[in-house]
Short mmCIF file of C-alpha atoms and ligand atoms in Angstrom, two decimals:
data_model
loop_
_atom_site.label_atom_id
_atom_site.label_comp_id
_atom_site.label_asym_id
_atom_site.label_seq_id
_atom_site.Cartn_x
_atom_site.Cartn_y
_atom_site.Cartn_z
CA MET G 1 101.74 108.57 118.97
CA PRO G 2 104.20 111.50 119.07
CA TYR G 3 106.65 112.09 116.26
CA ASP G 4 110.12 110.84 117.20
CA ALA G 5 112.45 113.83 116.95
CA SER G 6 115.49 111.54 116.89
CA LEU G 7 114.85 110.90 113.18
CA PRO G 8 117.44 112.53 110.90
CA PRO G 9 117.08 116.20 109.88
CA ALA G 10 115.12 117.73 107.03
CA ARG G 11 115.90 117.52 103.31
CA PRO G 12 114.07 118.82 100.26
CA PHE G 13 111.92 115.77 99.93
CA LEU G 14 108.23 115.18 99.15
CA TRP G 15 105.97 113.41 101.60
CA GLY G 16 102.83 111.93 100.15
CA ALA G 17 100.33 109.10 100.03
CA ALA G 18 99.12 106.91 97.17
CA THR G 19 95.97 105.18 95.92
CA SER G 20 94.74 103.69 92.66
CA ALA G 21 91.53 104.18 90.70
CA TYR G 22 89.91 100.75 90.92
CA GLN G 23 90.81 100.38 94.58
CA ILE G 24 89.04 103.55 95.76
CA GLU G 25 86.79 105.19 93.18
CA GLY G 26 83.69 103.00 93.00
CA ALA G 27 81.07 104.41 90.59
CA ALA G 28 81.97 101.51 88.35
CA ALA G 29 79.07 101.93 85.97
CA GLU G 30 78.50 105.66 86.16
CA ASP G 31 78.95 108.60 83.84
CA GLY G 32 79.90 106.42 80.89
CA ARG G 33 82.73 104.41 82.46
CA GLY G 34 83.30 101.20 80.50
CA PRO G 35 83.98 97.84 82.17
CA SER G 36 87.54 96.89 83.02
CA ILE G 37 89.09 93.46 83.49
CA TRP G 38 88.73 93.86 87.27
CA ASP G 39 84.96 94.33 86.95
CA THR G 40 84.86 91.06 85.05
CA PHE G 41 87.30 89.20 87.28
CA CYS G 42 85.47 90.12 90.50
CA ARG G 43 82.41 88.35 89.18
CA ILE G 44 84.16 84.99 88.94
CA PRO G 45 83.07 82.92 91.96
CA GLY G 46 86.02 82.42 94.31
CA ALA G 47 88.27 85.01 92.68
CA ILE G 48 88.04 87.53 95.53
CA ALA G 49 88.40 86.34 99.14
CA ASP G 50 85.30 88.12 100.41
CA ALA G 51 83.40 87.94 97.09
CA SER G 52 83.53 91.75 96.86
CA SER G 53 84.41 94.11 94.03
CA GLY G 54 85.42 97.71 93.42
CA ASP G 55 81.84 98.64 92.45
CA ILE G 56 81.59 101.01 95.41
CA ALA G 57 85.03 100.73 97.07
CA CYS G 58 85.64 103.97 99.03
CA ASP G 59 83.07 105.84 96.95
CA HIS G 60 85.84 108.33 96.26
CA TYR G 61 84.24 109.31 92.94
CA HIS G 62 81.34 110.85 94.87
CA ARG G 63 83.38 112.05 97.84
CA LEU G 64 86.13 113.79 95.94
CA ASP G 65 85.95 117.14 97.72
CA SER G 66 85.88 115.74 101.23
CA ASP G 67 88.71 113.32 100.41
CA LEU G 68 90.74 116.24 99.06
CA ASP G 69 90.09 118.12 102.29
CA LEU G 70 91.24 115.05 104.19
CA MET G 71 94.52 115.12 102.27
CA ARG G 72 95.00 118.79 102.99
CA GLY G 73 94.22 118.16 106.67
CA LEU G 74 97.04 115.62 106.75
CA GLY G 75 99.44 118.14 105.25
CA LEU G 76 100.28 115.90 102.29
CA GLN G 77 102.69 117.56 99.88
CA ALA G 78 102.00 115.09 97.09
CA TYR G 79 99.28 112.63 96.16
CA ARG G 80 99.78 109.70 93.81
CA PHE G 81 96.66 108.45 92.03
CA SER G 82 95.88 106.53 88.88
CA VAL G 83 93.56 107.28 86.00
CA SER G 84 91.02 104.63 85.10
CA TRP G 85 91.53 104.01 81.40
CA SER G 86 87.99 102.72 80.93
CA ARG G 87 86.58 105.82 82.62
CA VAL G 88 88.22 108.17 80.15
CA GLN G 89 88.16 105.91 77.07
CA PRO G 90 85.52 103.24 77.73
CA ALA G 91 86.53 100.85 74.94
CA GLY G 92 90.28 101.42 75.36
CA ALA G 93 90.41 102.96 71.88
CA GLY G 94 88.49 105.58 69.97
CA ALA G 95 85.82 107.65 71.67
CA VAL G 96 86.71 109.63 74.75
CA ASN G 97 84.27 109.92 77.67
CA PRO G 98 84.13 113.63 78.65
CA PRO G 99 82.62 113.10 82.15
CA GLY G 100 85.41 110.63 82.93
CA LEU G 101 88.12 113.10 81.95
CA GLY G 102 86.19 115.77 83.83
CA PHE G 103 86.55 113.79 87.05
CA TYR G 104 90.37 113.81 86.76
CA ASP G 105 90.29 117.51 85.85
CA ARG G 106 88.47 118.18 89.11
CA LEU G 107 90.83 115.91 91.05
CA VAL G 108 93.94 117.63 89.70
CA ASP G 109 92.52 121.13 90.13
CA GLY G 110 91.38 120.25 93.65
CA LEU G 111 94.86 119.06 94.55
CA LEU G 112 96.48 122.19 93.16
CA GLU G 113 94.03 124.44 95.01
CA ARG G 114 95.18 122.70 98.19
CA ALA G 115 98.88 122.97 97.28
CA ILE G 116 99.25 119.19 96.87
CA ALA G 117 101.38 118.04 93.93
CA PRO G 118 99.49 115.58 91.64
CA TYR G 119 101.52 112.45 90.73
CA LEU G 120 99.62 110.63 88.01
CA THR G 121 99.90 106.96 87.05
CA LEU G 122 98.33 105.94 83.75
CA TYR G 123 97.87 102.24 84.33
CA HIS G 124 97.25 100.63 87.68
CA TRP G 125 95.88 97.28 86.42
CA ASP G 126 92.38 98.13 85.18
CA LEU G 127 92.59 97.38 81.47
CA PRO G 128 89.40 98.14 79.52
CA GLN G 129 87.59 94.82 79.05
CA ALA G 130 87.13 95.60 75.34
CA LEU G 131 90.92 95.44 74.90
CA GLN G 132 91.13 92.19 76.86
CA ASP G 133 88.55 90.77 74.45
CA ARG G 134 91.08 91.54 71.70
CA GLY G 135 93.95 89.75 73.46
CA GLY G 136 94.79 92.17 76.28
CA TRP G 137 98.47 92.67 77.05
CA GLY G 138 99.19 89.44 75.20
CA ALA G 139 98.49 91.39 72.00
CA ARG G 140 101.00 93.88 70.66
CA ASP G 141 98.17 96.17 69.63
CA THR G 142 97.39 96.91 73.29
CA ALA G 143 100.79 98.62 73.62
CA LEU G 144 99.85 100.89 70.70
CA ARG G 145 96.44 101.66 72.20
CA PHE G 146 98.19 102.47 75.50
CA ALA G 147 100.35 105.05 73.76
CA ASP G 148 97.22 106.71 72.30
CA TYR G 149 95.60 106.75 75.74
CA ALA G 150 98.77 108.25 77.25
CA ALA G 151 98.73 111.03 74.66
CA LEU G 152 95.08 111.80 75.35
CA VAL G 153 95.65 112.03 79.11
CA GLY G 154 98.84 114.03 78.56
CA ARG G 155 97.05 116.54 76.33
CA ARG G 156 94.29 117.04 78.89
CA LEU G 157 96.18 116.97 82.21
CA GLY G 158 99.82 117.39 81.27
CA ASP G 159 99.74 121.12 81.94
CA ARG G 160 98.88 120.62 85.62
CA VAL G 161 100.28 117.35 87.03
CA ALA G 162 103.73 117.07 88.61
CA SER G 163 104.69 113.91 86.73
CA ILE G 164 103.29 110.98 84.78
CA ALA G 165 104.20 107.35 85.44
CA THR G 166 103.19 104.92 82.74
CA HIS G 167 102.67 101.60 84.56
CA ASN G 168 102.32 100.49 88.13
CA GLU G 169 104.30 97.27 88.74
CA PRO G 170 104.30 95.69 85.26
CA GLY G 171 105.97 92.57 86.67
CA VAL G 172 103.03 91.99 88.99
CA VAL G 173 100.53 92.46 86.14
CA ALA G 174 102.35 89.80 84.14
CA GLU G 175 102.94 87.30 86.93
CA LEU G 176 99.76 87.49 89.02
CA GLY G 177 97.45 88.27 86.11
CA HIS G 178 98.85 85.89 83.49
CA GLN G 179 100.94 83.21 85.21
CA THR G 180 99.43 82.44 88.62
CA GLY G 181 96.01 83.80 87.66
CA VAL G 182 95.18 85.29 91.07
CA HIS G 183 94.64 88.73 89.54
CA ALA G 184 92.65 89.84 86.52
CA PRO G 185 92.42 88.63 83.83
CA GLY G 186 93.05 85.34 85.69
CA LEU G 187 95.20 83.58 83.07
CA ARG G 188 97.79 80.89 83.86
CA GLU G 189 100.43 80.52 81.20
CA ARG G 190 104.08 81.39 81.64
CA ARG G 191 104.82 81.92 77.96
CA LEU G 192 101.96 84.39 77.79
CA ALA G 193 103.09 86.10 81.02
CA MET G 194 106.54 86.72 79.54
CA GLN G 195 105.03 88.09 76.32
CA VAL G 196 102.88 90.34 78.50
CA THR G 197 105.95 91.73 80.32
CA HIS G 198 107.37 92.67 76.96
CA HIS G 199 104.20 94.31 75.70
CA LEU G 200 103.80 96.24 78.95
CA LEU G 201 107.34 97.55 78.64
CA LEU G 202 106.83 98.29 74.96
CA GLY G 203 103.63 100.15 75.89
CA HIS G 204 105.63 102.12 78.45
CA GLY G 205 108.24 103.16 75.88
CA LEU G 206 105.66 104.04 73.23
CA ALA G 207 103.67 106.01 75.80
CA VAL G 208 106.75 108.03 76.76
CA GLN G 209 107.39 108.77 73.09
CA ALA G 210 103.73 109.68 72.52
CA LEU G 211 103.71 112.00 75.54
CA ARG G 212 106.82 113.75 74.26
CA ALA G 213 105.27 113.97 70.79
CA VAL G 214 102.26 115.87 72.17
CA GLY G 215 104.63 118.33 73.82
CA THR G 216 104.61 117.05 77.42
CA ARG G 217 107.61 118.46 79.22
CA LEU G 218 106.81 116.80 82.54
CA PRO G 219 109.00 114.27 84.29
CA LEU G 220 107.99 110.87 82.89
CA GLY G 221 108.74 107.52 84.45
CA ILE G 222 107.48 104.12 85.53
CA VAL G 223 106.69 102.48 88.87
CA LEU G 224 108.19 99.09 89.68
CA SER G 225 107.66 96.59 92.43
CA ALA G 226 111.10 95.95 93.80
CA ALA G 227 112.60 93.80 96.52
CA ALA G 228 115.98 92.73 97.72
CA VAL G 229 116.19 89.01 96.92
CA HIS G 230 117.96 86.84 99.50
CA PRO G 231 118.73 83.12 99.33
CA ALA G 232 116.90 81.25 102.09
CA THR G 233 120.14 79.45 103.03
CA GLY G 234 123.77 79.51 101.93
CA ASP G 235 123.25 76.33 99.81
CA ALA G 236 124.47 76.76 96.25
CA ALA G 237 121.03 75.83 94.91
CA ASP G 238 119.34 78.55 96.94
CA VAL G 239 121.95 81.11 95.92
CA ALA G 240 121.35 80.21 92.26
CA GLN G 241 117.59 80.48 92.77
CA ALA G 242 118.03 83.93 94.32
CA ARG G 243 120.05 85.03 91.29
CA LEU G 244 117.30 83.76 88.99
CA GLU G 245 114.49 85.43 90.95
CA ASP G 246 116.43 88.68 91.03
CA GLY G 247 116.80 88.26 87.27
CA LEU G 248 113.08 87.71 86.73
CA ARG G 249 111.85 90.38 89.16
CA VAL G 250 114.49 93.11 89.07
CA ARG G 251 117.03 92.79 86.23
CA TRP G 252 114.45 91.76 83.60
CA THR G 253 112.72 95.12 83.79
CA LEU G 254 115.62 97.39 84.64
CA ASP G 255 117.98 95.93 82.03
CA ALA G 256 115.28 96.50 79.43
CA LEU G 257 114.43 100.03 80.58
CA MET G 258 117.99 101.20 81.08
CA HIS G 259 119.96 99.19 78.50
CA GLY G 260 117.39 97.99 75.96
CA ARG G 261 118.08 94.27 76.48
CA TYR G 262 116.79 91.36 78.52
CA PRO G 263 119.32 89.58 80.76
CA ALA G 264 121.00 86.66 78.98
CA ASP G 265 120.83 84.26 81.94
CA VAL G 266 117.08 84.79 82.29
CA LEU G 267 116.50 84.37 78.55
CA GLU G 268 118.43 81.11 78.71
CA HIS G 269 116.39 79.93 81.66
CA LEU G 270 113.13 80.79 79.88
CA GLY G 271 114.03 78.97 76.68
CA ALA G 272 110.86 78.59 74.59
CA ASP G 273 108.95 80.76 77.08
CA ALA G 274 111.02 83.84 76.21
CA PRO G 275 108.91 86.58 74.61
CA SER G 276 109.10 87.34 70.95
CA VAL G 277 110.64 90.76 70.39
CA ARG G 278 110.26 92.45 67.03
CA GLY G 279 112.84 94.68 65.33
CA ASP G 280 113.74 97.73 67.33
CA GLU G 281 111.10 97.34 70.05
CA LEU G 282 113.72 97.33 72.80
CA ASP G 283 114.92 100.73 71.60
CA SER G 284 111.42 102.03 72.32
CA VAL G 285 111.43 100.35 75.73
CA ARG G 286 114.50 102.30 76.72
CA ALA G 287 113.07 105.69 75.76
CA PRO G 288 114.74 108.16 78.15
CA ILE G 289 112.83 108.66 81.40
CA ASP G 290 113.16 111.16 84.23
CA PHE G 291 112.37 109.08 87.29
CA ILE G 292 111.82 105.57 88.58
CA GLY G 293 109.18 104.82 91.20
CA LEU G 294 109.86 101.91 93.53
CA ASN G 295 107.17 100.17 95.55
CA TYR G 296 108.68 98.37 98.51
CA TYR G 297 106.93 96.14 101.05
CA THR G 298 109.28 93.26 101.92
CA ARG G 299 112.21 91.21 100.69
CA THR G 300 111.99 88.06 98.59
CA LEU G 301 113.39 84.92 100.17
CA ALA G 302 114.43 82.47 97.46
CA SER G 303 114.81 78.74 97.87
CA ALA G 304 115.37 76.05 95.27
CA LYS G 305 112.90 73.65 96.90
CA PRO G 306 109.66 74.62 98.55
CA ARG G 307 110.47 74.63 102.25
CA ARG G 308 108.87 75.71 105.47
CA LEU G 309 110.45 78.84 106.78
CA GLY G 310 112.63 78.19 109.80
CA PRO G 311 111.78 79.11 113.36
CA ALA G 312 113.66 82.45 113.16
CA PRO G 313 111.52 85.20 114.71
CA ARG G 314 109.92 87.03 111.80
CA VAL G 315 107.79 90.10 112.20
CA VAL G 316 105.07 90.05 109.55
CA THR G 317 102.22 92.35 108.55
CA ASP G 318 98.64 91.21 108.07
CA MET G 319 99.59 90.18 104.51
CA GLY G 320 102.06 87.71 106.01
CA TRP G 321 104.86 89.83 104.54
CA GLU G 322 108.04 89.96 106.58
CA VAL G 323 109.03 93.42 107.83
CA VAL G 324 112.55 94.08 106.50
CA PRO G 325 113.33 97.81 106.36
CA GLN G 326 117.04 97.21 105.84
CA GLY G 327 116.07 95.44 102.59
CA LEU G 328 114.97 98.83 101.26
CA THR G 329 118.32 100.45 102.04
CA GLU G 330 120.08 97.48 100.46
CA LEU G 331 117.91 97.62 97.36
CA LEU G 332 118.45 101.34 96.86
CA LEU G 333 122.21 101.03 97.26
CA ARG G 334 122.32 98.10 94.89
CA LEU G 335 120.24 99.77 92.16
CA HIS G 336 122.36 102.90 92.52
CA ARG G 337 125.49 100.80 92.07
CA ASP G 338 124.28 98.55 89.24
CA TYR G 339 122.21 100.99 87.16
CA ARG G 340 122.58 104.65 86.38
CA LEU G 341 119.03 105.31 87.51
CA PRO G 342 117.30 108.65 87.20
CA PRO G 343 115.94 110.14 90.47
CA ILE G 344 113.95 107.67 92.53
CA TYR G 345 110.63 108.06 94.34
CA ILE G 346 109.39 105.51 96.83
CA THR G 347 105.96 105.46 95.25
CA GLU G 348 104.45 102.92 97.68
CA CYS G 349 105.44 101.67 101.08
CA GLY G 350 103.10 100.60 103.83
CA ALA G 351 101.60 97.83 105.90
CA ALA G 352 98.31 95.99 106.21
CA CYS G 353 97.32 95.73 109.88
CA ARG G 354 94.34 94.29 111.73
CA ASP G 355 92.91 97.71 112.43
CA ARG G 356 89.86 98.06 114.60
CA LEU G 357 87.80 101.09 115.51
CA ASP G 358 88.14 101.54 119.24
CA ASP G 359 86.07 104.34 120.67
CA GLY G 360 86.52 106.43 117.56
CA ARG G 361 90.28 105.79 117.32
CA VAL G 362 92.43 103.25 115.50
CA HIS G 363 95.60 102.37 117.40
CA ASP G 364 97.82 101.09 114.60
CA ALA G 365 101.18 101.21 116.34
CA GLN G 366 102.58 98.52 114.03
CA ARG G 367 101.97 100.74 110.98
CA VAL G 368 103.58 103.74 112.67
CA ASP G 369 106.66 101.64 113.40
CA PHE G 370 106.67 100.27 109.87
CA ILE G 371 106.53 103.68 108.24
CA ARG G 372 109.06 105.19 110.61
CA GLN G 373 111.53 102.36 110.04
CA HIS G 374 111.15 102.47 106.27
CA ILE G 375 111.62 106.23 106.15
CA ALA G 376 114.79 105.78 108.17
CA ALA G 377 115.87 103.05 105.73
CA VAL G 378 115.40 105.44 102.78
CA GLU G 379 117.32 108.15 104.57
CA ARG G 380 120.26 105.83 105.17
CA ALA G 381 120.41 105.30 101.41
CA VAL G 382 120.11 109.04 100.75
CA ASP G 383 122.96 109.69 103.19
CA ALA G 384 125.00 107.19 101.19
CA GLY G 385 124.40 109.17 98.00
CA VAL G 386 121.26 107.67 96.41
CA ASP G 387 119.04 110.30 94.77
CA VAL G 388 115.61 109.64 96.33
CA ARG G 389 113.15 112.53 96.07
CA GLY G 390 109.97 111.45 97.80
CA PHE G 391 108.08 108.89 99.83
CA PHE G 392 104.41 107.94 99.33
CA VAL G 393 102.68 105.87 101.97
CA TRP G 394 100.47 103.10 100.62
CA SER G 395 97.75 103.96 101.17
CA LEU G 396 95.82 107.11 101.93
CA LEU G 397 92.64 105.11 102.57
CA ASP G 398 91.77 101.53 103.40
CA ASN G 399 90.66 100.14 100.07
CA PHE G 400 89.95 97.17 97.80
CA GLU G 401 93.05 95.01 98.14
CA TRP G 402 92.57 93.06 94.91
CA ALA G 403 92.10 89.30 95.50
CA HIS G 404 91.86 89.96 99.26
CA GLY G 405 88.89 92.26 98.78
CA TYR G 406 88.31 94.50 101.79
CA SER G 407 89.83 92.04 104.28
CA LYS G 408 93.21 93.84 104.34
CA ARG G 409 93.55 97.42 105.54
CA PHE G 410 96.53 99.47 104.31
CA GLY G 411 95.18 102.98 104.95
CA LEU G 412 96.42 105.84 107.05
CA VAL G 413 92.71 106.57 107.16
CA TYR G 414 90.23 103.95 108.30
CA VAL G 415 87.19 103.49 106.07
CA ASP G 416 84.03 102.22 107.73
CA TYR G 417 82.61 100.72 104.55
CA PRO G 418 78.91 100.50 105.54
CA THR G 419 78.82 104.25 106.30
CA GLN G 420 81.87 105.38 104.28
CA ARG G 421 82.96 107.34 107.34
CA ARG G 422 86.70 108.18 107.34
CA VAL G 423 88.62 108.05 110.65
CA LEU G 424 92.24 109.15 110.95
CA LYS G 425 94.27 106.27 112.39
CA ASP G 426 97.09 106.94 114.82
CA SER G 427 99.45 106.50 111.84
CA ALA G 428 97.72 109.39 110.03
CA LEU G 429 98.12 111.60 113.11
CA TRP G 430 101.76 110.56 113.35
CA TYR G 431 102.40 111.20 109.64
CA ARG G 432 100.72 114.61 109.84
CA GLU G 433 103.00 115.60 112.71
CA PHE G 434 106.01 114.13 110.97
CA ILE G 435 105.39 116.08 107.73
CA ALA G 436 104.76 119.30 109.66
CA SER G 437 107.95 118.89 111.62
CA ARG G 438 109.98 118.22 108.48
CA GLN G 439 108.49 121.31 106.91
CA GLN G 440 109.41 123.41 109.93
CA GLN G 441 112.98 122.12 109.83
CA ARG G 442 113.21 123.22 106.19
CA ALA G 443 111.71 126.65 106.80
O1 IFM B 501 97.40 97.45 96.92
C1 IFM B 501 98.57 97.18 96.22
C2 IFM B 501 98.79 98.20 95.12
O2 IFM B 501 97.72 98.27 94.26
C3 IFM B 501 100.02 97.84 94.33
N1 IFM B 501 101.17 97.63 95.17
C4 IFM B 501 101.01 96.77 96.32
C5 IFM B 501 99.77 97.19 97.12
C6 IFM B 501 99.60 96.27 98.35
O3 IFM B 501 99.43 94.95 97.95
#
């Protein structure tokens, strides 16, 4: 599909793609990697839709060089990846695993050799099982261990990566992992989930401090899942529900990160389920950061009572998520207005589609439209004055989509799992042309 030249003109902006360790690496029991909570969770019957796991995933661990060449072939300017904590520190504390760190050394060096900026995330959901056995994110100690792990990664890779994000989507870790139980570690307790949000944020702040203490001068930040929250109807009850959900999903985290407090209305709503916060912990949470990453897929529609969505025509992706690009513009404008945010990166944005190999091609026109519309949505916000610096498509490769296993495909690149063959989808060809054309406009 040809690149649409009617898109707005070039800006100094990074175009990239993102992945995470457990979703692509495989090699789950190799070279000293310790088990993570996702290894354990995948073994629970019924936990994963297709009863799969990340044991092999995209076999990226063994295909590093060819995957790096694939990235270069696409013309990516930046690549966002995560480090597997249990690969570099198998028990989550104490001994370091040199071959594990060596893998990330090779990844970072390989990116730099290909002129691709490495954007590192420390925690994309794969907690070492040994730490879960000691209480996981429900235990304050895990936040302290996370700071040690951050320092160790910072010392080893901090001279070569473009930035370090502490967590990926802490709100999702708390809610899906500890309240609804559909993600690892599969717990279902709201009080615990709220304590987990606090410990994740505390871990973030302590990690930022630890990285600074070891001399890291890089931009440091955090990646949040963010959505514009809309009431399903104009009814007062739905409007109030939307305010509450915005409080739980957006203000909870950003008020803590930016102002060192949790929102009063949400604390009141939580009552006895509010987390316990010791001493000056919220001062650590608001340790100064240099960027915020936002992952955007859809809006949240809030209603006070469970209701069937009306007959309005809704375009959805294969996840059943409504396609709402204008929600991204709205979100960016709103966060710009309500918070004095540091520079923003769209660290994930993409669509799951029912991709099929058709004579060696994958015609994913829906994904091309999705990406094009969301880029345009970001650019509307930039034109209105929001400081956005980059856009990372989720994902570079089809991969292990958590509780959905391999049944959902988000990649620009199709992965034929039985052979591990990679095939550029039409969206990859489009993105390659798009990046090249933006680069030419800047030259
Ligand atoms: O695959 C996930 C990713 O790990 C985190 N953000 C959302 C993506 C799609 O569900």
